[in-house]
């Protein structure tokens, strides 16, 4: 049964949040129900941590005791032994895929779940379609079953499910596509008080991709994974269509090293690129956010001229299920941002502030890394696997992502001896796209196209 007014008041007053019921007398029955349901879901333990964090000052602490972490170099990342081990795991049905798609995509400014955004340079396929077809391509290539776990948030869950259902799950078997929602957290003011954005409503936003640990457990996904005899999970983000999903060599390296978590890393473009870097701190591997590094640390060079903190994580991971189970109750650190959040004034009307008025908190998945007994960092070539759609224009935008997709497919053609017409700047003259079920890589392409194949127009091979 839902919580009563009296019970809500008691809980709120005990936690210094009694103001949330200040409009109670002017609310309709329906409004009261909605508000009580939100109050019932409040996580007072986390709220107390948020308040304590604000009180102790939210500025990032300086990290003077970090050293670069060890990284398996690109030259060793694709060893045949690793490829075989990865392929074996996939074939025996021990590999699952996790996609985090609960974010708000505010920088892109697209209405609806970011995964519905059309990105295929020729096909116009959505991000969700491209990811799903890669999993289907793997299933077909290895005669395997690969469950696809998709984390959404309350803000985009229904729209995401509808999109998959309307598109017939892009050919995947419906019983292997599992959606689960992450938690939502309120925003708080400088005194740790939860913000109402209407008389009957708390402002809430997703609790960060680190929310996946609790969500996997609470929504029964860990049990589902165990039931399906999954051992290894490939984890990625929704906005990167270059992703090599469950790439056998990466899965295999993880398995051969008995790793808890494996992290794909690439060389930063420049010292000021906003990627978190992989480091050793207090003898443990971890990822340190860009904003936590000093200017000196960002620019530090080794004697050979290379950046000292060179390798950035782009949130491509492999987890062992045992590690996810072990970590599913972990209390991850909080990350805070000072933001503008609409709030309800004393007269009951909503006000849109013109400067930051609220603290929003998130958990980040990479904060589990220090808990791993056997972490592994593996280098990858950025141009092959990473070109995210983050912004509406400029860098990491749809234009650069589509360009990078075409460039990648052109490299596949050239590596099998088929020439690609290019302009004076070396850019391909035509847009090229290859459906993942047609080929997952250059080797598949070699088997599928004739040696005298000509590229003289935009092409989409499927
Ligand atoms: P980003 O940090 O790029 O955030 O998320 P975002 O919400 O997509 O975009 P902005 O910052 O508002 O512009 C990286 C990945 O983590 C997922 C996103 O869906 C994306 O795949 N994510 C982020 C979640 O699943 N939940 C969250 O609470 C936050």
CSV table of C-alpha atoms and ligand atoms in Angstrom, one decimal:
chain,number,residue,atom,x,y,z
A,1,UNK,CA,0.0,0.0,0.0
A,2,UNK,CA,1.2,3.5,-0.7
A,3,UNK,CA,2.6,5.7,2.0
A,4,UNK,CA,0.2,7.9,3.9
A,5,UNK,CA,0.5,11.7,4.5
A,6,UNK,CA,1.3,11.1,8.1
A,7,UNK,CA,4.0,8.6,7.4
A,8,UNK,CA,5.5,10.9,4.7
A,9,UNK,CA,5.6,13.8,7.0
A,10,UNK,CA,7.3,11.8,9.7
A,11,UNK,CA,10.0,10.5,7.3
A,12,UNK,CA,10.5,13.9,5.8
A,13,UNK,CA,10.8,15.8,9.1
A,14,UNK,CA,13.2,13.2,10.4
A,15,UNK,CA,15.4,14.0,7.4
A,16,UNK,CA,15.1,17.8,7.3
A,17,UNK,CA,12.9,17.7,4.2
A,18,UNK,CA,9.5,18.7,5.6
A,19,UNK,CA,9.2,21.6,3.1
A,20,UNK,CA,8.2,19.1,0.4
A,21,UNK,CA,4.7,19.0,1.8
A,22,UNK,CA,4.2,22.7,2.2
A,23,UNK,CA,1.7,22.9,-0.6
A,24,UNK,CA,-0.3,19.9,0.6
A,25,UNK,CA,-3.5,21.8,1.4
A,26,UNK,CA,-3.8,23.2,-2.1
A,27,UNK,CA,-3.3,19.9,-3.9
A,28,UNK,CA,-6.0,17.7,-5.5
A,29,UNK,CA,-6.3,14.0,-4.6
A,30,UNK,CA,-4.4,13.0,-7.8
A,31,UNK,CA,-1.6,15.5,-7.1
A,32,UNK,CA,-1.3,14.2,-3.6
A,33,UNK,CA,-1.0,10.7,-4.8
A,34,UNK,CA,1.8,11.6,-7.2
A,35,UNK,CA,3.7,13.5,-4.6
A,36,UNK,CA,3.4,10.8,-2.0
A,37,UNK,CA,4.7,8.2,-4.5
A,38,UNK,CA,7.8,10.4,-5.2
A,39,UNK,CA,8.4,10.9,-1.5
A,40,UNK,CA,8.1,7.1,-0.9
A,41,UNK,CA,10.9,6.5,-3.4
A,42,UNK,CA,13.3,9.0,-1.8
A,43,UNK,CA,16.7,7.5,-0.8
A,44,UNK,CA,17.4,9.3,2.4
A,45,UNK,CA,20.8,7.7,2.9
A,46,UNK,CA,22.0,9.1,-0.4
A,47,UNK,CA,20.4,12.5,0.5
A,48,UNK,CA,22.4,12.6,3.7
A,49,UNK,CA,25.6,11.9,1.7
A,50,UNK,CA,24.8,14.7,-0.7
A,51,UNK,CA,24.2,17.1,2.1
A,52,UNK,CA,27.4,16.2,3.8
A,53,UNK,CA,29.3,16.6,0.5
A,54,UNK,CA,27.9,20.1,-0.1
A,55,UNK,CA,28.7,21.0,3.5
A,56,UNK,CA,32.3,19.9,3.2
A,57,UNK,CA,32.8,21.8,0.0
A,58,UNK,CA,32.3,20.3,-3.4
A,59,UNK,CA,35.6,21.3,-5.0
A,60,UNK,CA,37.6,18.4,-6.4
A,61,UNK,CA,40.5,17.3,-4.2
A,62,UNK,CA,44.0,17.4,-5.7
A,63,UNK,CA,45.5,14.1,-6.6
A,64,UNK,CA,49.2,14.2,-6.1
A,65,UNK,CA,49.8,10.5,-5.7
A,66,UNK,CA,48.9,9.2,-9.1
A,67,UNK,CA,51.0,7.4,-11.7
A,68,UNK,CA,50.0,6.2,-15.1
A,69,UNK,CA,48.4,2.7,-15.2
A,70,UNK,CA,49.7,-0.2,-17.2
A,71,UNK,CA,48.1,-0.7,-20.6
A,72,UNK,CA,48.2,-3.6,-23.0
A,73,UNK,CA,49.5,-2.0,-26.2
A,74,UNK,CA,47.6,-2.2,-29.5
A,75,UNK,CA,50.3,-4.5,-30.9
A,76,UNK,CA,49.3,-7.2,-28.3
A,77,UNK,CA,45.6,-6.5,-28.1
A,78,UNK,CA,44.6,-8.7,-31.1
A,79,UNK,CA,46.6,-11.8,-30.4
A,80,UNK,CA,45.1,-14.9,-32.1
A,81,UNK,CA,45.0,-16.6,-28.7
A,82,UNK,CA,42.8,-13.9,-27.4
A,83,UNK,CA,40.6,-13.9,-30.5
A,84,UNK,CA,40.1,-17.6,-30.2
A,85,UNK,CA,39.2,-17.4,-26.4
A,86,UNK,CA,36.7,-14.6,-27.1
A,87,UNK,CA,35.1,-16.5,-30.0
A,88,UNK,CA,34.8,-19.6,-27.9
A,89,UNK,CA,33.0,-17.7,-25.1
A,90,UNK,CA,30.6,-16.1,-27.6
A,91,UNK,CA,29.9,-19.5,-29.3
A,92,UNK,CA,29.1,-21.2,-26.0
A,93,UNK,CA,26.6,-18.4,-25.2
A,94,UNK,CA,28.5,-17.1,-22.2
A,95,UNK,CA,28.7,-13.4,-23.4
A,96,UNK,CA,26.0,-10.8,-22.9
A,97,UNK,CA,25.9,-7.1,-23.9
A,98,UNK,CA,25.0,-4.2,-21.7
A,99,UNK,CA,24.0,-0.8,-23.2
A,100,UNK,CA,23.6,2.3,-21.0
A,101,UNK,CA,21.0,4.5,-22.6
A,102,UNK,CA,19.4,6.2,-19.7
A,103,UNK,CA,21.1,9.6,-20.2
A,104,UNK,CA,19.3,12.8,-21.2
A,105,UNK,CA,21.4,13.7,-24.3
A,106,UNK,CA,21.0,17.4,-23.4
A,107,UNK,CA,24.1,18.5,-25.5
A,108,UNK,CA,22.7,16.9,-28.7
A,109,UNK,CA,19.3,18.5,-28.0
A,110,UNK,CA,17.4,15.7,-29.7
A,111,UNK,CA,13.8,15.1,-28.6
A,112,UNK,CA,13.4,11.5,-27.5
A,113,UNK,CA,15.9,8.7,-26.6
A,114,UNK,CA,19.3,9.4,-28.1
A,115,UNK,CA,19.4,5.9,-29.5
A,116,UNK,CA,16.6,6.7,-31.9
A,117,UNK,CA,18.8,9.4,-33.5
A,118,UNK,CA,19.5,8.6,-37.2
A,119,UNK,CA,23.2,8.4,-37.9
A,120,UNK,CA,23.8,5.9,-40.7
A,121,UNK,CA,25.6,8.0,-43.4
A,122,UNK,CA,23.7,6.3,-46.2
A,123,UNK,CA,21.0,4.1,-44.6
A,124,UNK,CA,20.0,6.8,-42.1
A,125,UNK,CA,19.7,4.0,-39.6
A,126,UNK,CA,19.3,4.9,-35.9
A,127,UNK,CA,22.0,4.3,-33.3
A,128,UNK,CA,19.8,1.6,-31.7
A,129,UNK,CA,19.5,-0.1,-35.1
A,130,UNK,CA,23.2,-0.1,-35.8
A,131,UNK,CA,23.9,-1.5,-32.3
A,132,UNK,CA,21.2,-4.2,-32.6
A,133,UNK,CA,22.4,-5.3,-36.1
A,134,UNK,CA,25.9,-5.7,-34.7
A,135,UNK,CA,24.6,-8.1,-32.1
A,136,UNK,CA,22.6,-9.9,-34.7
A,137,UNK,CA,25.6,-10.1,-37.0
A,138,UNK,CA,27.6,-11.7,-34.2
A,139,UNK,CA,24.8,-14.1,-33.4
A,140,UNK,CA,24.7,-15.2,-37.1
A,141,UNK,CA,28.5,-15.4,-37.5
A,142,UNK,CA,29.0,-17.5,-34.4
A,143,UNK,CA,25.6,-19.3,-34.3
A,144,UNK,CA,25.2,-17.9,-30.8
A,145,UNK,CA,22.7,-16.4,-28.5
A,146,UNK,CA,23.7,-13.0,-27.1
A,147,UNK,CA,21.3,-11.3,-24.7
A,148,UNK,CA,21.1,-7.5,-25.0
A,149,UNK,CA,20.5,-5.6,-21.7
A,150,UNK,CA,19.5,-2.0,-22.2
A,151,UNK,CA,19.4,0.5,-19.4
A,152,UNK,CA,16.9,3.3,-19.7
A,153,UNK,CA,15.6,5.9,-17.3
A,154,UNK,CA,12.0,6.8,-16.4
A,155,UNK,CA,12.3,9.7,-18.8
A,156,UNK,CA,12.9,7.5,-21.9
A,157,UNK,CA,12.0,3.9,-21.0
A,158,UNK,CA,8.6,3.7,-22.7
A,159,UNK,CA,9.8,5.5,-25.8
A,160,UNK,CA,12.8,3.2,-26.1
A,161,UNK,CA,10.7,0.0,-25.7
A,162,UNK,CA,8.2,1.3,-28.3
A,163,UNK,CA,11.0,2.1,-30.7
A,164,UNK,CA,12.3,-1.4,-30.5
A,165,UNK,CA,8.9,-3.0,-30.7
A,166,UNK,CA,7.8,-0.9,-33.7
A,167,UNK,CA,11.0,-1.9,-35.5
A,168,UNK,CA,10.6,-5.6,-34.7
A,169,UNK,CA,13.7,-5.5,-32.5
A,170,UNK,CA,15.8,-5.0,-35.6
A,171,UNK,CA,15.8,-8.7,-36.3
A,172,UNK,CA,16.9,-9.7,-32.8
A,173,UNK,CA,14.9,-12.3,-30.9
A,174,UNK,CA,12.6,-10.3,-28.6
A,175,UNK,CA,13.2,-12.6,-25.6
A,176,UNK,CA,16.9,-11.7,-25.7
A,177,UNK,CA,16.3,-7.9,-25.6
A,178,UNK,CA,15.8,-6.8,-22.0
A,179,UNK,CA,15.1,-3.3,-20.8
A,180,UNK,CA,15.6,-2.1,-17.3
A,181,UNK,CA,15.3,1.3,-15.7
A,182,UNK,CA,17.9,3.0,-13.6
A,183,UNK,CA,17.2,5.1,-10.5
A,184,UNK,CA,16.4,8.7,-10.4
A,185,UNK,CA,17.8,11.2,-7.9
A,186,UNK,CA,16.4,14.6,-6.8
A,187,UNK,CA,18.4,17.8,-7.0
A,188,UNK,CA,19.1,19.7,-3.8
A,189,UNK,CA,19.9,23.3,-2.8
A,190,UNK,CA,22.9,24.6,-1.0
A,191,UNK,CA,21.4,23.3,2.3
A,192,UNK,CA,20.8,19.8,1.0
A,193,UNK,CA,17.0,20.5,0.7
A,194,UNK,CA,15.3,18.6,-2.2
A,195,UNK,CA,14.0,20.9,-4.9
A,196,UNK,CA,10.3,20.9,-5.9
A,197,UNK,CA,9.8,22.0,-9.5
A,198,UNK,CA,6.0,22.2,-9.0
A,199,UNK,CA,3.8,22.2,-6.0
A,200,UNK,CA,3.2,18.5,-6.4
A,201,UNK,CA,6.4,17.3,-8.0
A,202,UNK,CA,10.1,16.8,-7.1
A,203,UNK,CA,12.7,17.6,-9.7
A,204,UNK,CA,14.4,14.3,-10.6
A,205,UNK,CA,17.0,13.1,-13.0
A,206,UNK,CA,18.8,9.8,-13.7
A,207,UNK,CA,21.4,8.9,-11.1
A,208,UNK,CA,24.3,8.5,-13.6
A,209,UNK,CA,25.6,5.5,-15.5
A,210,UNK,CA,27.0,4.1,-12.2
A,211,UNK,CA,23.3,3.6,-11.3
A,212,UNK,CA,23.5,0.5,-13.4
A,213,UNK,CA,25.0,-1.6,-10.5
A,214,UNK,CA,21.9,-1.1,-8.3
A,215,UNK,CA,19.6,-1.2,-11.3
A,216,UNK,CA,20.9,-4.6,-12.5
A,217,UNK,CA,20.3,-6.1,-9.1
A,218,UNK,CA,17.0,-4.5,-8.3
A,219,UNK,CA,15.5,-5.1,-11.7
A,220,UNK,CA,16.4,-8.8,-11.7
A,221,UNK,CA,19.0,-8.6,-14.5
A,222,UNK,CA,21.8,-10.2,-12.6
A,223,UNK,CA,19.5,-13.2,-12.0
A,224,UNK,CA,18.6,-13.2,-15.6
A,225,UNK,CA,22.3,-13.3,-16.6
A,226,UNK,CA,22.9,-16.2,-14.2
A,227,UNK,CA,19.9,-18.1,-15.5
A,228,UNK,CA,21.3,-17.7,-19.1
A,229,UNK,CA,24.7,-18.9,-17.9
A,230,UNK,CA,26.4,-15.6,-18.9
A,231,UNK,CA,29.9,-15.2,-17.6
A,232,UNK,CA,31.1,-12.1,-19.4
A,233,UNK,CA,29.4,-8.8,-20.2
A,234,UNK,CA,30.4,-6.3,-22.8
A,235,UNK,CA,29.4,-2.7,-21.7
A,236,UNK,CA,29.1,0.4,-23.9
A,237,UNK,CA,27.4,3.8,-24.4
A,238,UNK,CA,24.6,4.6,-26.8
A,239,UNK,CA,26.2,7.4,-28.7
A,240,UNK,CA,29.1,5.7,-30.4
A,241,UNK,CA,28.2,3.8,-33.7
A,242,UNK,CA,31.8,2.9,-34.3
A,243,UNK,CA,31.8,0.6,-31.3
A,244,UNK,CA,33.0,-3.0,-31.9
A,245,UNK,CA,30.5,-4.7,-29.8
A,246,UNK,CA,31.8,-7.8,-27.9
A,247,UNK,CA,34.9,-7.8,-30.1
A,248,UNK,CA,36.3,-11.3,-29.6
A,249,UNK,CA,39.9,-10.2,-28.9
A,250,UNK,CA,38.8,-7.9,-26.1
A,251,UNK,CA,36.5,-10.5,-24.6
A,252,UNK,CA,39.3,-13.1,-25.0
A,253,UNK,CA,42.0,-10.9,-23.3
A,254,UNK,CA,39.7,-10.3,-20.4
A,255,UNK,CA,39.1,-14.1,-20.0
A,256,UNK,CA,42.7,-15.1,-20.4
A,257,UNK,CA,43.7,-12.6,-17.7
A,258,UNK,CA,40.8,-13.7,-15.4
A,259,UNK,CA,40.0,-10.0,-15.2
A,260,UNK,CA,37.2,-8.5,-13.1
A,261,UNK,CA,36.9,-5.5,-15.4
A,262,UNK,CA,38.7,-4.6,-18.7
A,263,UNK,CA,38.8,-1.1,-19.9
A,264,UNK,CA,39.5,0.0,-23.5
A,265,UNK,CA,41.7,3.1,-23.6
A,266,UNK,CA,43.0,5.3,-26.4
A,267,UNK,CA,45.6,8.0,-26.6
A,268,UNK,CA,44.2,11.4,-25.9
A,269,UNK,CA,44.0,13.8,-28.8
A,270,UNK,CA,45.7,16.5,-26.9
A,271,UNK,CA,46.4,17.2,-23.2
A,272,UNK,CA,43.2,19.2,-22.8
A,273,UNK,CA,40.8,16.6,-24.3
A,274,UNK,CA,38.2,16.0,-21.6
A,275,UNK,CA,38.7,12.2,-21.2
A,276,UNK,CA,39.2,10.5,-17.8
A,277,UNK,CA,42.7,8.9,-17.7
A,278,UNK,CA,43.7,5.5,-16.4
A,279,UNK,CA,46.0,5.8,-13.3
A,280,UNK,CA,47.3,3.9,-10.4
A,281,UNK,CA,46.4,5.4,-7.0
A,282,UNK,CA,47.2,3.8,-3.7
A,283,UNK,CA,48.2,0.7,-5.5
A,284,UNK,CA,44.8,0.4,-7.2
A,285,UNK,CA,43.8,1.0,-10.8
A,286,UNK,CA,41.3,3.8,-11.4
A,287,UNK,CA,40.0,6.4,-13.8
A,288,UNK,CA,40.5,10.0,-12.9
A,289,UNK,CA,38.2,12.6,-14.4
A,290,UNK,CA,39.7,15.3,-16.6
A,291,UNK,CA,38.4,17.9,-14.2
A,292,UNK,CA,40.3,16.4,-11.3
A,293,UNK,CA,43.7,16.6,-12.9
A,294,UNK,CA,45.8,19.7,-12.4
A,295,UNK,CA,47.1,21.6,-15.4
A,296,UNK,CA,50.6,20.3,-14.7
A,297,UNK,CA,49.3,16.7,-14.6
A,298,UNK,CA,47.4,17.1,-17.9
A,299,UNK,CA,50.5,18.5,-19.6
A,300,UNK,CA,53.2,16.3,-17.9
A,301,UNK,CA,55.5,14.5,-20.4
A,302,UNK,CA,57.7,11.5,-20.1
A,303,UNK,CA,61.4,11.7,-21.2
A,304,UNK,CA,60.4,10.4,-24.7
A,305,UNK,CA,58.0,13.3,-25.1
A,306,UNK,CA,54.8,11.2,-24.7
A,307,UNK,CA,52.1,12.5,-22.4
A,308,UNK,CA,52.5,11.0,-19.0
A,309,UNK,CA,48.7,10.5,-18.5
A,310,UNK,CA,48.1,9.6,-22.1
A,311,UNK,CA,45.4,7.0,-22.1
A,312,UNK,CA,41.8,8.0,-21.7
A,313,UNK,CA,38.8,5.7,-21.0
A,314,UNK,CA,35.8,6.1,-23.3
A,315,UNK,CA,33.5,3.8,-21.3
A,316,UNK,CA,34.0,0.6,-23.4
A,317,UNK,CA,34.3,-2.2,-20.8
A,318,UNK,CA,34.1,-5.9,-20.2
A,319,UNK,CA,32.9,-7.1,-16.8
A,320,UNK,CA,32.9,-10.6,-15.3
A,321,UNK,CA,29.4,-11.4,-14.0
A,322,UNK,CA,30.9,-12.4,-10.7
A,323,UNK,CA,32.4,-9.0,-10.3
A,324,UNK,CA,29.1,-7.2,-11.2
A,325,UNK,CA,27.3,-9.4,-8.6
A,326,UNK,CA,30.0,-8.5,-6.0
A,327,UNK,CA,29.8,-4.8,-6.7
A,328,UNK,CA,26.0,-4.6,-7.1
A,329,UNK,CA,25.7,-3.3,-3.5
A,330,UNK,CA,28.8,-1.0,-3.7
A,331,UNK,CA,28.3,2.5,-2.5
A,332,UNK,CA,29.9,4.4,-5.3
A,333,UNK,CA,31.3,7.9,-4.7
A,334,UNK,CA,29.1,10.9,-5.6
A,335,UNK,CA,29.9,13.3,-8.4
A,336,UNK,CA,28.3,16.7,-8.3
A,337,UNK,CA,27.5,19.4,-10.7
A,338,UNK,CA,26.1,22.9,-10.0
A,339,UNK,CA,23.2,23.4,-12.4
A,340,UNK,CA,20.1,25.6,-13.2
A,341,UNK,CA,17.1,23.6,-12.1
A,342,UNK,CA,13.5,24.9,-12.4
A,343,UNK,CA,11.9,25.3,-8.9
A,344,UNK,CA,8.6,26.1,-7.3
A,345,UNK,CA,8.4,29.6,-5.7
A,346,UNK,CA,6.5,30.2,-2.5
A,347,UNK,CA,3.4,31.3,-4.6
A,348,UNK,CA,3.4,27.9,-6.2
A,349,UNK,CA,4.5,29.1,-9.6
A,350,UNK,CA,7.6,27.6,-11.4
A,351,UNK,CA,10.7,29.8,-11.7
A,352,UNK,CA,13.5,29.2,-14.2
A,353,UNK,CA,16.7,30.4,-12.5
A,354,UNK,CA,19.2,32.4,-14.5
A,355,UNK,CA,22.2,31.1,-12.6
A,356,UNK,CA,22.9,27.7,-11.0
A,357,UNK,CA,20.7,27.1,-8.0
A,358,UNK,CA,21.0,23.4,-7.5
A,359,UNK,CA,23.4,20.5,-7.0
A,360,UNK,CA,22.8,17.4,-9.2
A,361,UNK,CA,24.5,14.2,-8.3
A,362,UNK,CA,25.5,11.2,-10.3
A,363,UNK,CA,27.4,7.9,-9.9
A,364,UNK,CA,29.9,6.8,-12.5
A,365,UNK,CA,30.6,3.2,-13.5
A,366,UNK,CA,34.3,3.6,-13.6
A,367,UNK,CA,34.4,4.1,-9.8
A,368,UNK,CA,34.2,0.3,-9.5
A,369,UNK,CA,37.6,-0.1,-11.0
A,370,UNK,CA,39.6,0.3,-7.7
A,371,UNK,CA,37.6,-2.6,-6.3
A,372,UNK,CA,38.8,-5.0,-9.1
A,373,UNK,CA,41.3,-7.6,-8.0
A,374,UNK,CA,42.4,-8.0,-11.6
A,375,UNK,CA,41.8,-4.9,-13.7
A,376,UNK,CA,43.0,-4.8,-17.3
A,377,UNK,CA,43.5,-1.7,-19.6
A,378,UNK,CA,43.7,-2.5,-23.3
A,379,UNK,CA,44.7,0.0,-26.0
A,380,UNK,CA,42.5,0.5,-29.1
A,381,UNK,CA,42.8,2.6,-32.2
A,382,UNK,CA,40.3,5.5,-31.8
A,383,UNK,CA,39.5,5.9,-35.5
A,384,UNK,CA,38.4,2.3,-35.6
A,385,UNK,CA,36.1,2.3,-32.5
A,386,UNK,CA,35.2,5.7,-31.1
A,387,UNK,CA,33.4,8.6,-32.6
A,388,UNK,CA,30.5,9.6,-30.3
A,389,UNK,CA,27.5,11.8,-31.1
A,390,UNK,CA,27.7,14.2,-28.1
A,391,UNK,CA,27.1,17.7,-29.5
A,392,UNK,CA,24.7,19.1,-32.1
A,393,UNK,CA,27.6,20.6,-34.1
A,394,UNK,CA,31.4,20.9,-34.0
A,395,UNK,CA,33.5,18.1,-32.6
A,396,UNK,CA,31.8,14.8,-31.7
A,397,UNK,CA,28.7,15.8,-33.6
A,398,UNK,CA,26.6,13.9,-36.2
A,399,UNK,CA,28.7,15.3,-39.0
A,400,UNK,CA,32.0,14.0,-37.6
A,401,UNK,CA,30.5,10.7,-36.6
A,402,UNK,CA,29.1,10.0,-40.1
A,403,UNK,CA,32.4,11.1,-41.6
A,404,UNK,CA,34.2,8.7,-39.3
A,405,UNK,CA,31.9,5.8,-40.2
A,406,UNK,CA,32.5,6.3,-43.9
A,407,UNK,CA,36.2,6.6,-43.3
A,408,UNK,CA,36.2,3.3,-41.4
A,409,UNK,CA,34.3,1.4,-44.1
A,410,UNK,CA,36.6,2.8,-46.8
A,411,UNK,CA,39.6,1.4,-44.8
A,412,UNK,CA,38.0,-2.0,-44.9
A,413,UNK,CA,37.6,-1.8,-48.7
A,414,UNK,CA,41.2,-0.6,-49.2
A,415,UNK,CA,42.6,-3.3,-46.8
A,416,UNK,CA,41.1,-6.0,-49.2
A,417,UNK,CA,42.5,-4.3,-52.3
A,418,UNK,CA,39.5,-2.4,-53.5
A,419,UNK,CA,40.3,1.2,-54.3
A,420,UNK,CA,38.2,4.1,-52.9
A,421,UNK,CA,38.0,7.3,-54.9
A,422,UNK,CA,39.2,10.2,-52.8
A,423,UNK,CA,39.3,14.0,-53.2
A,424,UNK,CA,42.4,16.2,-52.9
A,425,UNK,CA,42.1,16.2,-49.1
A,426,UNK,CA,42.2,12.5,-49.1
A,427,UNK,CA,38.5,12.2,-48.1
A,428,UNK,CA,36.3,9.6,-49.8
A,429,UNK,CA,34.3,11.0,-52.6
A,430,UNK,CA,31.3,8.8,-51.8
A,431,UNK,CA,29.5,7.9,-48.6
A,432,UNK,CA,29.9,4.3,-47.7
A,433,UNK,CA,28.1,2.2,-45.2
A,434,UNK,CA,28.0,-1.6,-44.5
A,435,UNK,CA,25.2,-3.3,-42.6
A,436,UNK,CA,26.8,-5.2,-39.7
A,437,UNK,CA,24.8,-8.4,-40.8
A,438,UNK,CA,26.6,-8.1,-44.1
A,439,UNK,CA,30.1,-7.8,-42.7
A,440,UNK,CA,31.4,-7.1,-39.2
A,441,UNK,CA,34.9,-6.4,-40.4
A,442,UNK,CA,37.2,-6.4,-43.4
A,443,UNK,CA,37.6,-10.2,-43.3
A,444,UNK,CA,33.9,-10.7,-43.7
A,445,UNK,CA,33.8,-8.1,-46.4
A,446,UNK,CA,36.6,-10.0,-48.4
A,447,UNK,CA,34.4,-13.1,-48.4
A,448,UNK,CA,31.3,-11.2,-49.6
A,449,UNK,CA,32.4,-8.8,-52.4
A,450,UNK,CA,34.0,-9.6,-55.8
A,451,UNK,CA,37.7,-8.6,-56.3
A,452,UNK,CA,36.7,-6.2,-59.1
A,453,UNK,CA,34.0,-4.4,-57.0
A,454,UNK,CA,33.8,-0.7,-58.0
A,455,UNK,CA,32.9,2.2,-55.8
A,456,UNK,CA,31.5,5.0,-58.0
A,457,UNK,CA,28.5,6.2,-56.0
A,458,UNK,CA,27.3,6.3,-52.4
A,459,UNK,CA,26.8,2.7,-51.3
A,460,UNK,CA,25.1,0.8,-48.6
A,461,UNK,CA,25.9,-2.9,-48.5
A,462,UNK,CA,23.4,-5.1,-46.8
B,1,LIG,P1,26.8,11.2,-21.3
B,1,LIG,O1,27.7,11.5,-20.1
B,1,LIG,O2,27.3,11.5,-22.6
B,1,LIG,O3,25.4,11.9,-21.0
B,1,LIG,O4,26.4,9.7,-21.2
B,1,LIG,P2,24.1,12.1,-21.8
B,1,LIG,O5,23.0,12.2,-20.9
B,1,LIG,O6,24.0,11.0,-22.9
B,1,LIG,O7,24.3,13.4,-22.6
B,1,LIG,P3,24.4,14.9,-22.1
B,1,LIG,O8,25.6,14.9,-21.1
B,1,LIG,O9,23.1,15.2,-21.3
B,1,LIG,O10,24.6,15.7,-23.3
B,1,LIG,C1,27.2,8.7,-21.6
B,1,LIG,C2,26.4,7.4,-21.7
B,1,LIG,O11,25.9,7.1,-20.4
B,1,LIG,C3,24.5,6.9,-20.4
B,1,LIG,C4,24.0,7.8,-21.6
B,1,LIG,O12,22.8,7.3,-22.1
B,1,LIG,C5,25.1,7.5,-22.6
B,1,LIG,O13,25.0,6.3,-23.2
B,1,LIG,N1,23.9,7.5,-19.2
B,1,LIG,C6,24.3,8.6,-18.7
B,1,LIG,C7,22.9,6.7,-18.5
B,1,LIG,O14,22.6,5.6,-19.0
B,1,LIG,N2,22.4,7.2,-17.4
B,1,LIG,C8,22.8,8.3,-16.8
B,1,LIG,O15,22.2,8.7,-15.8
B,1,LIG,C9,23.7,9.1,-17.5
